[in-house]
Amino acid sequence: MVLLGAGMGAAMQTMTTLAQSGAPRPDMGAVTAAVNFFRASGGTAVFLSVVFSSAASHIHERISAASRNARFHDLAEQPGNARVITSLLGPGGHGELRDSSALARLDALLVRPFREGYADALHTAFLLGAVVMLAALVHALVRVPDRTLPDA
């Protein structure tokens, strides 16, 4: 996380400066606003979409693996627990996972596949982010001009 924070901190200002250097002076405000808007909304939309589109399948895989455990299976079949799991996953087992607050009412053994599934989905998003960062680095090394900014 420290490396990610340091890298993102260094990249944010550099991207803003680079965008400003390529724009005419009267358009610098609009360029800066566009960079900030797309930085904030673009990354959030793309990476959260990856997390939440893959979370259900990862959770389903983890539940399938955990259901081989006899204790997990017995706990999951208890009426109260079965209702909570069905409300989270839906009747077909592939729900939308909109409200995870119900996990607080489940035994830790039943919660584990949900946590691991979310962690797997986050892992996928971070790997995608690493690929995007690598592509941006290659692009910056090849394409970014060596330019001096005007003073005023």
Tab-separated table of C-alpha atoms in Angstrom:
chain	number	residue	atom	x	y	z
A	1	MET	CA	0.000	0.000	0.000
A	2	VAL	CA	2.904	2.358	0.710
A	3	LEU	CA	4.334	1.767	-2.750
A	4	LEU	CA	0.921	2.230	-4.341
A	5	GLY	CA	0.389	5.473	-2.425
A	6	ALA	CA	3.824	6.816	-3.268
A	7	GLY	CA	3.450	5.914	-6.922
A	8	MET	CA	-0.030	7.369	-7.223
A	9	GLY	CA	1.011	10.531	-5.382
A	10	ALA	CA	3.882	11.082	-7.776
A	11	ALA	CA	1.748	10.285	-10.813
A	12	MET	CA	-1.214	12.522	-9.969
A	13	GLN	CA	0.607	15.842	-10.085
A	14	THR	CA	2.713	14.764	-13.046
A	15	MET	CA	-0.395	13.896	-15.075
A	16	THR	CA	-2.006	17.234	-14.248
A	17	THR	CA	1.149	19.151	-15.193
A	18	LEU	CA	1.515	17.183	-18.411
A	19	ALA	CA	-2.082	17.873	-19.421
A	20	GLN	CA	-1.688	21.576	-18.623
A	21	SER	CA	1.508	21.820	-20.660
A	22	GLY	CA	-0.263	20.544	-23.749
A	23	ALA	CA	-3.135	23.023	-23.558
A	24	PRO	CA	-3.329	26.695	-24.470
A	25	ARG	CA	-3.233	29.020	-21.452
A	26	PRO	CA	-6.932	30.045	-21.640
A	27	ASP	CA	-7.961	26.356	-21.504
A	28	MET	CA	-5.836	25.318	-18.515
A	29	GLY	CA	-8.755	25.459	-16.080
A	30	ALA	CA	-10.889	23.212	-18.271
A	31	VAL	CA	-7.994	20.803	-18.818
A	32	THR	CA	-7.278	20.590	-15.092
A	33	ALA	CA	-10.962	19.985	-14.346
A	34	ALA	CA	-11.153	17.260	-16.999
A	35	VAL	CA	-8.076	15.492	-15.637
A	36	ASN	CA	-9.468	15.565	-12.096
A	37	PHE	CA	-12.934	14.452	-13.204
A	38	PHE	CA	-11.719	11.479	-15.215
A	39	ARG	CA	-9.201	10.524	-12.540
A	40	ALA	CA	-11.911	10.450	-9.893
A	41	SER	CA	-14.771	8.906	-11.808
A	42	GLY	CA	-12.996	6.773	-14.374
A	43	GLY	CA	-10.892	4.707	-12.005
A	44	THR	CA	-13.715	4.283	-9.547
A	45	ALA	CA	-16.204	3.189	-12.192
A	46	VAL	CA	-13.887	0.767	-13.946
A	47	PHE	CA	-12.277	-0.885	-10.961
A	48	LEU	CA	-15.406	-1.105	-8.807
A	49	SER	CA	-17.221	-2.602	-11.791
A	50	VAL	CA	-14.542	-5.275	-11.958
A	51	VAL	CA	-14.817	-5.948	-8.218
A	52	PHE	CA	-18.589	-6.225	-8.110
A	53	SER	CA	-19.013	-8.052	-11.400
A	54	SER	CA	-16.614	-10.770	-10.304
A	55	ALA	CA	-17.479	-10.917	-6.580
A	56	ALA	CA	-20.560	-13.126	-7.012
A	57	SER	CA	-18.713	-15.786	-9.000
A	58	HIS	CA	-15.753	-15.765	-6.597
A	59	ILE	CA	-18.094	-16.075	-3.609
A	60	HIS	CA	-20.011	-18.888	-5.306
A	61	GLU	CA	-16.732	-20.756	-5.926
A	62	ARG	CA	-15.683	-20.300	-2.299
A	63	ILE	CA	-19.075	-21.457	-1.001
A	64	SER	CA	-18.958	-24.516	-3.264
A	65	ALA	CA	-15.529	-25.410	-1.894
A	66	ALA	CA	-16.565	-24.735	1.723
A	67	SER	CA	-19.760	-26.793	1.415
A	68	ARG	CA	-17.607	-29.938	1.272
A	69	ASN	CA	-16.872	-29.281	4.962
A	70	ALA	CA	-19.500	-31.143	7.024
A	71	ARG	CA	-19.691	-28.453	9.726
A	72	PHE	CA	-20.153	-25.703	7.132
A	73	HIS	CA	-22.839	-27.751	5.396
A	74	ASP	CA	-24.721	-28.358	8.673
A	75	LEU	CA	-24.562	-24.680	9.667
A	76	ALA	CA	-25.679	-23.533	6.207
A	77	GLU	CA	-28.736	-25.797	6.303
A	78	GLN	CA	-30.040	-24.435	9.608
A	79	PRO	CA	-33.224	-22.457	8.799
A	80	GLY	CA	-31.991	-19.070	10.085
A	81	ASN	CA	-28.668	-19.337	8.334
A	82	ALA	CA	-30.210	-20.687	5.129
A	83	ARG	CA	-32.536	-17.651	4.950
A	84	VAL	CA	-29.641	-15.232	5.364
A	85	ILE	CA	-27.493	-17.005	2.763
A	86	THR	CA	-30.418	-17.144	0.324
A	87	SER	CA	-31.107	-13.444	0.859
A	88	LEU	CA	-27.452	-12.684	0.085
A	89	LEU	CA	-27.074	-14.982	-2.897
A	90	GLY	CA	-30.622	-15.243	-4.169
A	91	PRO	CA	-32.543	-18.471	-4.803
A	92	GLY	CA	-30.283	-19.584	-7.678
A	93	GLY	CA	-27.091	-18.918	-5.757
A	94	HIS	CA	-26.000	-15.997	-7.927
A	95	GLY	CA	-27.553	-12.942	-6.268
A	96	GLU	CA	-26.476	-9.338	-6.527
A	97	LEU	CA	-24.892	-9.070	-3.058
A	98	ARG	CA	-26.357	-5.624	-2.441
A	99	ASP	CA	-26.482	-5.765	1.348
A	100	SER	CA	-23.742	-7.582	3.193
A	101	SER	CA	-24.861	-6.422	6.673
A	102	ALA	CA	-26.597	-9.799	7.108
A	103	LEU	CA	-23.160	-11.396	7.401
A	104	ALA	CA	-22.953	-10.056	10.957
A	105	ARG	CA	-25.675	-12.533	11.970
A	106	LEU	CA	-23.825	-15.582	10.616
A	107	ASP	CA	-21.267	-17.881	12.189
A	108	ALA	CA	-17.643	-17.053	11.276
A	109	LEU	CA	-17.355	-20.319	9.339
A	110	LEU	CA	-20.244	-19.258	7.089
A	111	VAL	CA	-18.880	-15.727	6.630
A	112	ARG	CA	-15.427	-16.879	5.529
A	113	PRO	CA	-16.345	-17.749	1.896
A	114	PHE	CA	-17.938	-14.318	1.466
A	115	ARG	CA	-14.855	-12.532	2.770
A	116	GLU	CA	-12.538	-14.678	0.684
A	117	GLY	CA	-14.701	-14.124	-2.410
A	118	TYR	CA	-14.570	-10.348	-1.964
A	119	ALA	CA	-10.807	-10.578	-1.416
A	120	ASP	CA	-10.465	-12.582	-4.640
A	121	ALA	CA	-12.472	-9.935	-6.506
A	122	LEU	CA	-10.291	-7.152	-5.081
A	123	HIS	CA	-7.205	-9.136	-6.094
A	124	THR	CA	-8.511	-9.237	-9.672
A	125	ALA	CA	-9.095	-5.469	-9.660
A	126	PHE	CA	-5.620	-4.769	-8.280
A	127	LEU	CA	-4.044	-7.000	-10.942
A	128	LEU	CA	-5.974	-5.107	-13.599
A	129	GLY	CA	-4.780	-1.864	-12.038
A	130	ALA	CA	-1.187	-3.081	-12.208
A	131	VAL	CA	-1.589	-3.871	-15.906
A	132	VAL	CA	-3.077	-0.425	-16.550
A	133	MET	CA	-0.235	1.224	-14.609
A	134	LEU	CA	2.354	-0.726	-16.587
A	135	ALA	CA	0.699	0.316	-19.863
A	136	ALA	CA	0.671	3.942	-18.666
A	137	LEU	CA	4.363	3.737	-17.774
A	138	VAL	CA	5.258	2.355	-21.199
A	139	HIS	CA	3.136	5.038	-22.847
A	140	ALA	CA	4.774	7.761	-20.762
A	141	LEU	CA	8.280	6.548	-21.599
A	142	VAL	CA	7.552	6.392	-25.318
A	143	ARG	CA	5.101	9.194	-25.948
A	144	VAL	CA	5.485	12.006	-23.387
A	145	PRO	CA	7.390	14.994	-24.828
A	146	ASP	CA	10.290	16.642	-23.036
A	147	ARG	CA	8.903	20.162	-22.727
A	148	THR	CA	9.659	23.185	-20.557
A	149	LEU	CA	6.617	24.869	-19.051
A	150	PRO	CA	6.122	28.609	-19.588
A	151	ASP	CA	6.677	30.800	-16.558
A	152	ALA	CA	3.575	32.967	-16.796
